[in-house]
Amino acid sequence: MTVSTIRRRSVLARQRSASPNIDTFFERRCAAIHQGKFIPIIGDTIRIAHIFDVDHNENLGESGEPEESEDLPEVAQESDPNPPPDFNQLNVIEELAYLWGQSERVNYPLTDGFRIARVAQFHSLVEENSTTAKEDYLTFLRQTLLDVAYDIEELAGDPEEIAYIEQLRHERSLSFSDIVTELDFPRFAAGKEDPLRILARLPLKIYLTTSYHSFIEHELEAAGKQPHSRLCFWNMKPDEMLPEHRPDPNYRPDKDQPVVYHLLGLEQYPKSMVLSEDDYLDLLWALARDVPGLSHSGERIIPPYLEAELKSSSLLLLGYRLQDWDLRVLFRGLLKAETGASSSRPASTAIQINLKDQPLVQNEAQTELYLERYFKQVFLDVRFGDSDEFIQQLWNEWQRWNQGAK
């Protein structure tokens, strides 16, 4: 029986590799998923962009083309000492950062207000309390989303939905993630699937994210799984968290009870969020000291099972840009630290948005070469394209691969 089973698997493997219908690139990823050796590393923009992208023709900070004013002379209109940035060159996180910085609560005074780490750094110092700044940011996200939802329902003329949104404004116990779920956001166009929902359907045991929010957990629960949320306690002690979030030496994730590891903290604990520049530097220092007996709490902040799986699994980075702090810390603090062992890691990939869609790119060929060499340092190849489309293709190929395995 053993020989027969081995032969059958060998034949199936040859059939799959020889099949013109299965892309070799995706075949390797599907094999890694089947073996339980595939880890998606998910940036915040994967979900945030869809939540706030309710009007595909406008940006968050704009309301269309400005009307010409007959009351003000043209010279006065052109003399703004601090003009807003070009929103066409910003992603949604940068737009939100700019709007938060311009709010009365923050009033950020510099011209780089689209960089959220800088805005958070300023606000933390002014408030003399970094946790207060993080709580303010979460409140800003809640109110901004409620305002967006209110405008949508006002245009639709739905008084019941408007009343419900106003009720949600007073529910202080609800997190931003909860509000997103209550409002049934994001809302996708017909025929387009939620990329996180697709990832949640895959038989994966580890999801690593730099999002503060529990979006992945919600989708895993909707898929009938029991996710376990864990976070990097770089500035907290385990006993400051709820029991379900503390380290458990006996826990081993599987496809039915996967772990969602929040590297940059969880909104349920604002103190844990890595938001300002100082936070990112402190996290890097904590990761550098993350060895038994040296971390501030005496516990490993990166669980040993996660550390081992990162070395031996195929990784998929989604929703990151080189200029973002979250990728820098992920790259320098988590992935590059394992470079010595990474050469034996299965094929891994970073998905980068098509350079033709990046206004800041002046030389596409040189930028592509730069990105390829940058990620090559941790044995990641680069594919240029849309993350949503890639996830959909991965799902299609996984279904096809599964059919061939039966």
Tab-separated table of C-alpha atoms in Angstrom:
chain	number	residue	atom	x	y	z
A	1	MET	CA	0.000	0.000	0.000
A	2	THR	CA	2.804	2.404	0.832
A	3	VAL	CA	4.567	1.842	-2.500
A	4	SER	CA	1.301	2.227	-4.379
A	5	THR	CA	0.521	5.495	-2.573
A	6	ILE	CA	3.986	6.875	-3.264
A	7	ARG	CA	3.737	5.930	-6.939
A	8	ARG	CA	0.299	7.497	-7.223
A	9	ARG	CA	1.532	10.767	-5.702
A	10	SER	CA	4.521	10.703	-8.038
A	11	VAL	CA	2.292	10.265	-11.074
A	12	LEU	CA	0.003	13.075	-9.930
A	13	ALA	CA	2.990	15.349	-9.381
A	14	ARG	CA	4.231	14.667	-12.918
A	15	GLN	CA	0.767	15.260	-14.315
A	16	ARG	CA	0.497	18.597	-12.548
A	17	SER	CA	3.948	19.736	-13.619
A	18	ALA	CA	3.262	18.708	-17.193
A	19	SER	CA	-0.168	20.298	-17.360
A	20	PRO	CA	-0.279	23.415	-19.567
A	21	ASN	CA	-3.193	24.711	-17.479
A	22	ILE	CA	-1.165	25.198	-14.296
A	23	ASP	CA	1.344	28.025	-14.046
A	24	THR	CA	4.621	26.738	-12.579
A	25	PHE	CA	4.843	29.793	-10.333
A	26	PHE	CA	1.439	29.102	-8.809
A	27	GLU	CA	1.994	25.358	-8.729
A	28	ARG	CA	4.847	25.872	-6.280
A	29	ARG	CA	2.703	28.119	-4.099
A	30	CYS	CA	-0.181	25.660	-4.175
A	31	ALA	CA	2.163	22.861	-3.135
A	32	ALA	CA	3.376	25.021	-0.229
A	33	ILE	CA	-0.234	25.701	0.831
A	34	HIS	CA	-0.986	21.964	0.698
A	35	GLN	CA	2.074	21.222	2.851
A	36	GLY	CA	1.128	23.881	5.427
A	37	LYS	CA	4.198	25.912	4.509
A	38	PHE	CA	2.721	29.125	3.157
A	39	ILE	CA	2.495	32.403	5.115
A	40	PRO	CA	0.858	35.573	3.771
A	41	ILE	CA	2.302	38.781	5.245
A	42	ILE	CA	-0.437	41.370	4.862
A	43	GLY	CA	-0.137	45.153	4.953
A	44	ASP	CA	-2.877	47.455	6.234
A	45	THR	CA	-3.667	48.928	2.819
A	46	ILE	CA	-5.089	45.599	1.606
A	47	ARG	CA	-8.231	46.338	3.644
A	48	ILE	CA	-8.109	50.075	4.421
A	49	ALA	CA	-7.974	51.000	0.718
A	50	HIS	CA	-11.227	49.135	0.075
A	51	ILE	CA	-12.959	50.458	3.183
A	52	PHE	CA	-12.499	54.096	2.213
A	53	ASP	CA	-12.582	53.660	-1.568
A	54	VAL	CA	-16.314	54.270	-1.727
A	55	ASP	CA	-16.058	56.776	-4.585
A	56	HIS	CA	-13.624	55.549	-7.210
A	57	ASN	CA	-13.554	58.970	-8.894
A	58	GLU	CA	-12.511	61.044	-5.904
A	59	ASN	CA	-9.930	61.016	-3.110
A	60	LEU	CA	-10.658	61.275	0.597
A	61	GLY	CA	-9.199	64.745	0.789
A	62	GLU	CA	-10.919	66.133	-2.254
A	63	SER	CA	-14.457	66.811	-3.392
A	64	GLY	CA	-13.810	67.137	-7.094
A	65	GLU	CA	-12.381	70.093	-8.979
A	66	PRO	CA	-12.433	73.312	-6.920
A	67	GLU	CA	-14.784	75.964	-8.140
A	68	GLU	CA	-13.365	79.320	-9.161
A	69	SER	CA	-14.175	82.083	-6.727
A	70	GLU	CA	-15.224	85.519	-7.975
A	71	ASP	CA	-14.836	87.021	-4.501
A	72	LEU	CA	-11.093	86.433	-4.150
A	73	PRO	CA	-8.478	87.704	-6.562
A	74	GLU	CA	-6.417	85.065	-8.364
A	75	VAL	CA	-3.215	86.115	-6.554
A	76	ALA	CA	-4.787	85.447	-3.159
A	77	GLN	CA	-5.824	81.939	-4.221
A	78	GLU	CA	-2.264	81.084	-5.264
A	79	SER	CA	-0.589	82.351	-2.084
A	80	ASP	CA	-1.404	79.414	0.193
A	81	PRO	CA	1.782	78.947	2.287
A	82	ASN	CA	0.950	75.304	2.996
A	83	PRO	CA	-0.879	73.871	-0.033
A	84	PRO	CA	-2.337	70.355	0.247
A	85	PRO	CA	-0.399	67.487	-1.343
A	86	ASP	CA	-1.257	65.992	-4.701
A	87	PHE	CA	-3.660	63.258	-3.619
A	88	ASN	CA	-3.119	61.406	-6.883
A	89	GLN	CA	0.380	60.560	-5.620
A	90	LEU	CA	-0.745	59.286	-2.198
A	91	ASN	CA	-2.151	55.958	-1.096
A	92	VAL	CA	-5.122	55.787	1.251
A	93	ILE	CA	-3.010	55.565	4.438
A	94	GLU	CA	-1.208	58.761	3.430
A	95	GLU	CA	-4.501	60.492	2.683
A	96	LEU	CA	-5.827	59.518	6.102
A	97	ALA	CA	-2.589	60.673	7.746
A	98	TYR	CA	-2.900	64.068	6.071
A	99	LEU	CA	-6.532	64.497	7.115
A	100	TRP	CA	-5.721	63.452	10.680
A	101	GLY	CA	-2.801	65.880	10.794
A	102	GLN	CA	-4.996	68.728	9.552
A	103	SER	CA	-7.674	68.069	12.182
A	104	GLU	CA	-8.088	70.497	15.075
A	105	ARG	CA	-7.032	67.799	17.506
A	106	VAL	CA	-3.565	67.447	15.888
A	107	ASN	CA	-2.875	70.569	13.779
A	108	TYR	CA	0.350	69.227	12.289
A	109	PRO	CA	2.511	72.235	11.251
A	110	LEU	CA	4.919	70.750	8.659
A	111	THR	CA	4.532	70.017	4.952
A	112	ASP	CA	5.037	66.233	5.175
A	113	GLY	CA	1.704	65.639	6.874
A	114	PHE	CA	0.982	62.628	4.666
A	115	ARG	CA	3.604	60.586	6.572
A	116	ILE	CA	1.667	59.031	9.415
A	117	ALA	CA	4.742	58.164	11.499
A	118	ARG	CA	5.771	61.838	11.473
A	119	VAL	CA	2.276	63.062	12.339
A	120	ALA	CA	2.030	60.535	15.179
A	121	GLN	CA	5.480	61.539	16.408
A	122	PHE	CA	4.442	65.192	16.572
A	123	HIS	CA	1.126	64.462	18.254
A	124	SER	CA	2.746	62.144	20.823
A	125	LEU	CA	5.235	64.829	21.836
A	126	VAL	CA	2.627	67.585	22.022
A	127	GLU	CA	0.311	65.393	24.098
A	128	GLU	CA	3.310	64.117	26.101
A	129	ASN	CA	1.664	60.706	25.896
A	130	SER	CA	2.111	58.326	22.969
A	131	THR	CA	-0.880	56.167	23.948
A	132	THR	CA	-3.190	59.200	23.828
A	133	ALA	CA	-2.007	59.922	20.279
A	134	LYS	CA	-2.782	56.346	19.249
A	135	GLU	CA	-6.235	56.511	20.818
A	136	ASP	CA	-6.849	59.773	18.960
A	137	TYR	CA	-5.896	58.113	15.668
A	138	LEU	CA	-8.321	55.243	16.271
A	139	THR	CA	-11.072	57.746	17.132
A	140	PHE	CA	-10.283	59.649	13.940
A	141	LEU	CA	-10.626	56.461	11.861
A	142	ARG	CA	-13.976	55.653	13.487
A	143	GLN	CA	-15.394	59.121	12.917
A	144	THR	CA	-14.077	59.380	9.357
A	145	LEU	CA	-15.692	56.088	8.393
A	146	LEU	CA	-18.978	57.056	10.052
A	147	ASP	CA	-18.921	60.345	8.152
A	148	VAL	CA	-18.333	58.505	4.872
A	149	ALA	CA	-21.164	56.071	5.623
A	150	TYR	CA	-23.475	58.947	6.610
A	151	ASP	CA	-22.845	60.727	3.300
A	152	ILE	CA	-23.582	57.529	1.367
A	153	GLU	CA	-26.883	56.905	3.127
A	154	GLU	CA	-27.874	60.587	2.939
A	155	LEU	CA	-27.477	60.448	-0.835
A	156	ALA	CA	-29.482	57.205	-0.872
A	157	GLY	CA	-32.167	58.820	1.294
A	158	ASP	CA	-32.311	55.990	3.833
A	159	PRO	CA	-33.398	57.464	7.206
A	160	GLU	CA	-33.161	54.123	9.042
A	161	GLU	CA	-29.518	53.652	8.059
A	162	ILE	CA	-28.747	57.269	8.961
A	163	ALA	CA	-30.284	56.750	12.412
A	164	TYR	CA	-28.231	53.573	12.860
A	165	ILE	CA	-25.014	55.388	11.944
A	166	GLU	CA	-25.799	58.080	14.502
A	167	GLN	CA	-26.381	55.358	17.074
A	168	LEU	CA	-22.959	53.864	16.291
A	169	ARG	CA	-21.313	57.219	17.014
A	170	HIS	CA	-22.242	56.790	20.657
A	171	GLU	CA	-21.095	53.163	20.964
A	172	ARG	CA	-17.691	53.899	22.491
A	173	SER	CA	-16.997	50.230	23.201
A	174	LEU	CA	-16.893	49.365	19.500
A	175	SER	CA	-13.474	49.329	17.852
A	176	PHE	CA	-12.773	50.582	14.350
A	177	SER	CA	-12.823	46.946	13.179
A	178	ASP	CA	-16.236	46.493	14.813
A	179	ILE	CA	-17.605	49.605	13.108
A	180	VAL	CA	-16.349	48.331	9.753
A	181	THR	CA	-18.216	45.065	10.331
A	182	GLU	CA	-21.398	46.769	11.570
A	183	LEU	CA	-21.516	48.968	8.467
A	184	ASP	CA	-20.813	45.987	6.195
A	185	PHE	CA	-17.702	47.598	4.757
A	186	PRO	CA	-15.913	47.262	2.433
A	187	ARG	CA	-18.467	47.087	-0.336
A	188	PHE	CA	-17.143	45.501	-3.489
A	189	ALA	CA	-18.432	45.960	-6.995
A	190	ALA	CA	-20.439	43.122	-8.498
A	191	GLY	CA	-18.231	40.289	-9.639
A	192	LYS	CA	-15.286	41.294	-7.443
A	193	GLU	CA	-14.370	39.225	-4.398
A	194	ASP	CA	-12.939	40.406	-1.110
A	195	PRO	CA	-9.204	39.499	-1.157
A	196	LEU	CA	-9.086	38.877	2.604
A	197	ARG	CA	-12.081	36.585	2.342
A	198	ILE	CA	-10.251	34.573	-0.312
A	199	LEU	CA	-7.139	34.280	1.861
A	200	ALA	CA	-9.316	33.198	4.802
A	201	ARG	CA	-10.714	30.293	2.759
A	202	LEU	CA	-7.264	28.875	2.058
A	203	PRO	CA	-6.095	26.110	4.440
A	204	LEU	CA	-3.433	28.266	6.093
A	205	LYS	CA	-2.296	28.052	9.700
A	206	ILE	CA	-0.404	31.370	10.009
A	207	TYR	CA	-1.339	34.885	8.925
A	208	LEU	CA	1.173	37.614	9.721
A	209	THR	CA	-0.042	41.199	9.447
A	210	THR	CA	1.150	44.729	10.120
A	211	SER	CA	-2.449	45.901	10.525
A	212	TYR	CA	-3.692	46.983	13.941
A	213	HIS	CA	-7.196	45.765	13.144
A	214	SER	CA	-8.924	42.382	13.360
A	215	PHE	CA	-10.094	42.254	9.741
A	216	ILE	CA	-8.457	38.894	9.054
A	217	GLU	CA	-9.981	37.373	12.188
A	218	HIS	CA	-13.465	38.434	11.095
A	219	GLU	CA	-13.034	36.799	7.702
A	220	LEU	CA	-11.617	33.616	9.224
A	221	GLU	CA	-14.620	33.388	11.550
A	222	ALA	CA	-16.932	33.892	8.562
A	223	ALA	CA	-15.122	30.976	6.903
A	224	GLY	CA	-15.966	28.728	9.875
A	225	LYS	CA	-12.538	28.813	11.528
A	226	GLN	CA	-11.445	29.699	15.052
A	227	PRO	CA	-8.594	32.204	14.745
A	228	HIS	CA	-6.242	33.039	17.612
A	229	SER	CA	-5.034	36.644	17.741
A	230	ARG	CA	-1.501	37.221	18.969
A	231	LEU	CA	0.543	40.400	19.047
A	232	CYS	CA	4.114	41.477	19.434
A	233	PHE	CA	4.373	42.763	23.023
A	234	TRP	CA	7.412	44.944	22.284
A	235	ASN	CA	6.426	47.475	24.953
A	236	MET	CA	3.982	45.479	27.061
A	237	LYS	CA	4.042	42.526	29.393
A	238	PRO	CA	1.891	39.466	28.739
A	239	ASP	CA	-0.077	39.984	31.963
A	240	GLU	CA	-1.294	43.352	30.601
A	241	MET	CA	-3.292	41.485	27.963
A	242	LEU	CA	-6.374	39.306	28.023
A	243	PRO	CA	-5.636	35.601	28.568
A	244	GLU	CA	-6.487	34.727	24.943
A	245	HIS	CA	-3.728	37.042	23.689
A	246	ARG	CA	-0.956	35.900	26.023
A	247	PRO	CA	1.804	33.492	24.951
A	248	ASP	CA	0.766	29.855	25.177
A	249	PRO	CA	3.678	27.413	24.953
A	250	ASN	CA	1.274	24.574	24.128
A	251	TYR	CA	-0.511	26.308	21.247
A	252	ARG	CA	0.309	25.175	17.738
A	253	PRO	CA	-1.723	26.754	14.949
A	254	ASP	CA	-3.438	24.639	12.312
A	255	LYS	CA	-5.744	25.313	9.368
A	256	ASP	CA	-8.862	25.139	11.568
A	257	GLN	CA	-7.431	27.226	14.411
A	258	PRO	CA	-4.953	29.535	12.656
A	259	VAL	CA	-2.962	32.267	14.316
A	260	VAL	CA	-3.136	35.910	13.206
A	261	TYR	CA	0.055	37.545	14.426
A	262	HIS	CA	-0.056	41.359	14.620
A	263	LEU	CA	3.546	42.522	14.387
A	264	LEU	CA	2.711	46.216	14.903
A	265	GLY	CA	0.218	45.760	17.706
A	266	LEU	CA	-3.542	45.460	18.049
A	267	GLU	CA	-6.076	48.269	18.353
A	268	GLN	CA	-7.593	46.579	21.404
A	269	TYR	CA	-4.398	47.659	23.181
A	270	PRO	CA	-3.543	51.153	21.853
A	271	LYS	CA	-0.291	51.140	23.795
A	272	SER	CA	0.903	48.181	21.693
A	273	MET	CA	0.443	50.002	18.361
A	274	VAL	CA	3.592	50.913	16.451
A	275	LEU	CA	2.582	54.265	14.973
A	276	SER	CA	5.218	56.985	15.469
A	277	GLU	CA	8.825	57.024	14.289
A	278	ASP	CA	10.016	56.386	17.836
A	279	ASP	CA	7.694	53.384	18.048
A	280	TYR	CA	9.250	51.846	14.935
A	281	LEU	CA	12.776	52.391	16.238
A	282	ASP	CA	11.856	50.952	19.626
A	283	LEU	CA	10.316	47.909	17.951
A	284	LEU	CA	13.496	47.331	15.955
A	285	TRP	CA	15.490	47.473	19.177
A	286	ALA	CA	13.089	45.054	20.861
A	287	LEU	CA	13.351	42.623	17.955
A	288	ALA	CA	17.143	42.836	18.090
A	289	ARG	CA	17.003	41.866	21.788
A	290	ASP	CA	14.388	39.165	21.270
A	291	VAL	CA	16.371	36.251	22.654
A	292	PRO	CA	15.550	34.225	25.776
A	293	GLY	CA	16.279	36.199	28.905
A	294	LEU	CA	17.027	39.509	27.154
A	295	SER	CA	13.601	40.800	26.166
A	296	HIS	CA	12.130	43.239	28.697
A	297	SER	CA	9.486	40.762	29.868
A	298	GLY	CA	11.673	37.663	29.893
A	299	GLU	CA	9.416	36.149	27.190
A	300	ARG	CA	10.127	35.856	23.476
A	301	ILE	CA	8.093	38.499	21.658
A	302	ILE	CA	8.283	36.460	18.445
A	303	PRO	CA	6.944	32.980	19.312
A	304	PRO	CA	9.485	30.226	18.571
A	305	TYR	CA	6.981	28.356	16.354
A	306	LEU	CA	6.484	31.491	14.236
A	307	GLU	CA	10.213	32.084	13.965
A	308	ALA	CA	10.708	28.493	12.775
A	309	GLU	CA	7.865	28.687	10.243
A	310	LEU	CA	9.174	31.939	8.770
A	311	LYS	CA	12.446	30.171	8.000
A	312	SER	CA	10.884	27.163	6.300
A	313	SER	CA	7.735	28.548	4.614
A	314	SER	CA	6.959	30.223	1.324
A	315	LEU	CA	6.164	33.866	2.105
A	316	LEU	CA	3.828	36.218	0.265
A	317	LEU	CA	4.123	39.958	0.984
A	318	LEU	CA	1.033	41.966	0.072
A	319	GLY	CA	0.291	45.689	0.349
A	320	TYR	CA	3.738	47.200	0.968
A	321	ARG	CA	5.795	49.982	-0.587
A	322	LEU	CA	9.505	50.564	-0.074
A	323	GLN	CA	9.017	54.023	1.446
A	324	ASP	CA	6.720	52.744	4.201
A	325	TRP	CA	7.939	52.193	7.743
A	326	ASP	CA	6.032	48.937	8.175
A	327	LEU	CA	7.964	47.284	5.355
A	328	ARG	CA	11.278	48.629	6.636
A	329	VAL	CA	10.753	47.172	10.086
A	330	LEU	CA	9.406	43.917	8.685
A	331	PHE	CA	12.407	43.657	6.375
A	332	ARG	CA	15.165	44.747	8.764
A	333	GLY	CA	13.751	43.430	12.020
A	334	LEU	CA	12.112	40.152	11.080
A	335	LEU	CA	13.121	38.880	7.654
A	336	LYS	CA	16.694	40.103	7.232
A	337	ALA	CA	17.584	38.814	10.681
A	338	GLU	CA	17.021	35.342	9.272
A	339	THR	CA	19.087	35.857	6.104
A	340	GLY	CA	21.502	33.078	6.997
A	341	ALA	CA	18.675	30.550	6.990
A	342	SER	CA	16.573	32.205	4.283
A	343	SER	CA	18.538	30.731	1.388
A	344	SER	CA	16.812	27.408	2.046
A	345	ARG	CA	13.339	28.974	2.288
A	346	PRO	CA	10.837	27.841	-0.393
A	347	ALA	CA	10.099	30.269	-3.227
A	348	SER	CA	8.719	33.512	-1.761
A	349	THR	CA	7.281	36.606	-3.360
A	350	ALA	CA	6.622	40.292	-2.740
A	351	ILE	CA	3.778	41.744	-4.789
A	352	GLN	CA	4.479	45.320	-5.852
A	353	ILE	CA	1.978	47.569	-7.556
A	354	ASN	CA	2.555	48.089	-11.262
A	355	LEU	CA	5.166	50.812	-11.621
A	356	LYS	CA	3.155	52.431	-14.409
A	357	ASP	CA	0.606	53.354	-11.711
A	358	GLN	CA	3.196	55.074	-9.494
A	359	PRO	CA	3.447	58.823	-10.218
A	360	LEU	CA	6.715	59.103	-8.273
A	361	VAL	CA	8.527	56.634	-10.541
A	362	GLN	CA	10.660	58.474	-13.117
A	363	ASN	CA	12.644	55.550	-14.530
A	364	GLU	CA	10.615	52.364	-14.594
A	365	ALA	CA	13.456	50.027	-15.611
A	366	GLN	CA	15.834	51.285	-12.917
A	367	THR	CA	13.121	51.208	-10.260
A	368	GLU	CA	12.217	47.632	-11.172
A	369	LEU	CA	15.867	46.586	-10.927
A	370	TYR	CA	16.174	48.332	-7.559
A	371	LEU	CA	13.122	46.568	-6.158
A	372	GLU	CA	14.258	43.177	-7.402
A	373	ARG	CA	17.689	43.555	-5.777
A	374	TYR	CA	16.212	44.957	-2.568
A	375	PHE	CA	13.950	41.977	-1.975
A	376	LYS	CA	16.553	39.528	-3.195
A	377	GLN	CA	18.460	40.223	0.040
A	378	VAL	CA	15.927	38.053	1.875
A	379	PHE	CA	15.339	35.669	-1.029
A	380	LEU	CA	12.071	37.177	-2.198
A	381	ASP	CA	11.298	37.577	-5.863
A	382	VAL	CA	9.094	40.423	-7.079
A	383	ARG	CA	5.962	40.338	-9.212
A	384	PHE	CA	4.458	43.614	-10.380
A	385	GLY	CA	0.708	43.927	-10.488
A	386	ASP	CA	-2.449	44.373	-8.449
A	387	SER	CA	-2.584	42.485	-5.129
A	388	ASP	CA	-6.315	41.820	-5.430
A	389	GLU	CA	-5.907	40.308	-8.874
A	390	PHE	CA	-2.987	38.204	-7.667
A	391	ILE	CA	-4.981	36.805	-4.729
A	392	GLN	CA	-7.882	35.961	-7.041
A	393	GLN	CA	-5.526	34.192	-9.426
A	394	LEU	CA	-3.936	32.310	-6.545
A	395	TRP	CA	-7.379	31.103	-5.475
A	396	ASN	CA	-8.264	30.020	-9.007
A	397	GLU	CA	-4.993	28.129	-9.347
A	398	TRP	CA	-5.452	26.535	-5.911
A	399	GLN	CA	-8.854	25.187	-6.908
A	400	ARG	CA	-7.416	23.849	-10.162
A	401	TRP	CA	-4.457	22.307	-8.327
A	402	ASN	CA	-6.807	20.642	-5.863
A	403	GLN	CA	-8.832	19.140	-8.671
A	404	GLY	CA	-5.676	17.640	-10.136
A	405	ALA	CA	-4.725	16.185	-6.760
A	406	LYS	CA	-7.940	14.206	-6.398
